[in-house]
Amino acid sequence: MSGGVASDGLRHVEKDVLITKKMRGKAMELCAGYVKEFEDCVRGRTVSAVWACRDQNNKMKECLASYFQNPEFFEQCKEEYLAERSEFLESGVRKKMRRTA
């Protein structure tokens, strides 16, 4: 490893921050039902949410963990990140900023 680049060609920040952020976003979408149940439960509550929404929280965490602990999901997100990075390096335009008109 030299210059902060791992043997797989990813920098530490890419592997531990950027790809993880992509994983979190995709997992939240895939677990949207559980996330919504938890959000609905905690809405309007304060301290009581800890006890009242324990089941919803556990279900949401289990769903999210199933993706975060899945090496294939990490590889899928890594490939998507690398494609976006490659496209950015070629065009100089970030995906969210690019217009399709």
Tab-separated table of C-alpha atoms in Angstrom:
chain	number	residue	atom	x	y	z
A	1	MET	CA	0.000	0.000	0.000
A	2	SER	CA	1.535	3.314	-1.036
A	3	GLY	CA	0.144	6.826	-1.035
A	4	GLY	CA	-2.970	5.755	0.868
A	5	VAL	CA	-4.112	3.404	-1.900
A	6	ALA	CA	-4.994	-0.169	-0.938
A	7	SER	CA	-4.150	-3.201	-3.051
A	8	ASP	CA	-7.627	-3.056	-4.605
A	9	GLY	CA	-6.939	0.461	-5.938
A	10	LEU	CA	-9.233	2.198	-3.472
A	11	ARG	CA	-8.141	4.931	-1.120
A	12	HIS	CA	-9.044	4.556	2.552
A	13	VAL	CA	-11.651	7.319	2.344
A	14	GLU	CA	-13.267	5.680	-0.674
A	15	LYS	CA	-13.520	2.265	0.948
A	16	ASP	CA	-14.455	3.341	4.467
A	17	VAL	CA	-16.498	6.463	3.787
A	18	LEU	CA	-17.747	6.890	0.222
A	19	ILE	CA	-18.680	3.283	-0.542
A	20	THR	CA	-20.145	2.883	2.951
A	21	LYS	CA	-22.264	5.996	2.350
A	22	LYS	CA	-23.522	4.470	-0.911
A	23	MET	CA	-24.289	1.213	0.932
A	24	ARG	CA	-26.216	3.081	3.628
A	25	GLY	CA	-28.335	4.923	1.078
A	26	LYS	CA	-29.149	1.795	-0.908
A	27	ALA	CA	-29.866	-0.230	2.244
A	28	MET	CA	-32.213	2.494	3.514
A	29	GLU	CA	-34.105	2.285	0.208
A	30	LEU	CA	-34.234	-1.512	0.311
A	31	CYS	CA	-35.425	-1.456	3.943
A	32	ALA	CA	-37.829	1.437	3.365
A	33	GLY	CA	-40.809	-0.418	4.861
A	34	TYR	CA	-39.022	-1.042	8.154
A	35	VAL	CA	-37.605	2.488	8.197
A	36	LYS	CA	-41.086	3.948	7.682
A	37	GLU	CA	-42.570	1.786	10.456
A	38	PHE	CA	-39.861	3.005	12.829
A	39	GLU	CA	-40.279	6.646	11.779
A	40	ASP	CA	-44.047	6.429	12.223
A	41	CYS	CA	-43.585	4.923	15.671
A	42	VAL	CA	-41.133	7.547	16.971
A	43	ARG	CA	-43.017	10.520	15.510
A	44	GLY	CA	-44.315	12.653	18.353
A	45	ARG	CA	-42.440	10.728	21.029
A	46	THR	CA	-39.392	11.682	23.038
A	47	VAL	CA	-37.802	9.409	25.618
A	48	SER	CA	-40.650	6.895	25.430
A	49	ALA	CA	-39.637	6.033	21.852
A	50	VAL	CA	-36.784	3.934	23.225
A	51	TRP	CA	-39.212	1.462	24.752
A	52	ALA	CA	-42.309	1.937	22.639
A	53	CYS	CA	-40.519	1.466	19.305
A	54	ARG	CA	-38.037	-1.225	20.305
A	55	ASP	CA	-39.542	-3.876	18.001
A	56	GLN	CA	-39.641	-1.570	14.977
A	57	ASN	CA	-36.079	-0.437	15.676
A	58	ASN	CA	-34.835	-4.026	15.939
A	59	LYS	CA	-36.516	-5.013	12.673
A	60	MET	CA	-35.051	-1.977	10.899
A	61	LYS	CA	-31.551	-2.663	12.280
A	62	GLU	CA	-31.761	-6.343	11.285
A	63	CYS	CA	-32.726	-5.407	7.749
A	64	LEU	CA	-29.944	-2.817	7.438
A	65	ALA	CA	-27.371	-5.170	8.986
A	66	SER	CA	-28.301	-7.909	6.523
A	67	TYR	CA	-27.068	-5.632	3.729
A	68	PHE	CA	-24.043	-4.193	5.545
A	69	GLN	CA	-22.798	-7.695	6.392
A	70	ASN	CA	-23.280	-9.001	2.862
A	71	PRO	CA	-19.961	-9.019	0.929
A	72	GLU	CA	-21.819	-9.239	-2.401
A	73	PHE	CA	-23.739	-6.053	-1.552
A	74	PHE	CA	-20.435	-4.319	-0.759
A	75	GLU	CA	-19.003	-5.449	-4.110
A	76	GLN	CA	-22.110	-4.229	-5.949
A	77	CYS	CA	-21.860	-0.804	-4.293
A	78	LYS	CA	-18.105	-0.718	-4.923
A	79	GLU	CA	-18.629	-1.406	-8.633
A	80	GLU	CA	-21.262	1.337	-8.834
A	81	TYR	CA	-18.906	3.744	-7.060
A	82	LEU	CA	-16.007	2.861	-9.380
A	83	ALA	CA	-18.217	3.404	-12.439
A	84	GLU	CA	-19.313	6.800	-11.112
A	85	ARG	CA	-15.694	7.713	-10.275
A	86	SER	CA	-14.528	6.685	-13.721
A	87	GLU	CA	-17.290	8.690	-15.375
A	88	PHE	CA	-16.397	11.720	-13.237
A	89	LEU	CA	-12.700	11.422	-14.104
A	90	GLU	CA	-13.578	11.336	-17.806
A	91	SER	CA	-16.169	14.121	-17.810
A	92	GLY	CA	-15.307	16.255	-14.788
A	93	VAL	CA	-19.024	16.451	-13.980
A	94	ARG	CA	-20.560	14.787	-10.952
A	95	LYS	CA	-23.515	12.499	-11.533
A	96	LYS	CA	-25.988	14.566	-9.481
A	97	MET	CA	-25.000	17.756	-11.336
A	98	ARG	CA	-25.236	16.348	-14.848
A	99	ARG	CA	-28.252	17.391	-16.893
A	100	THR	CA	-29.982	15.107	-19.351
A	101	ALA	CA	-31.780	17.699	-21.494
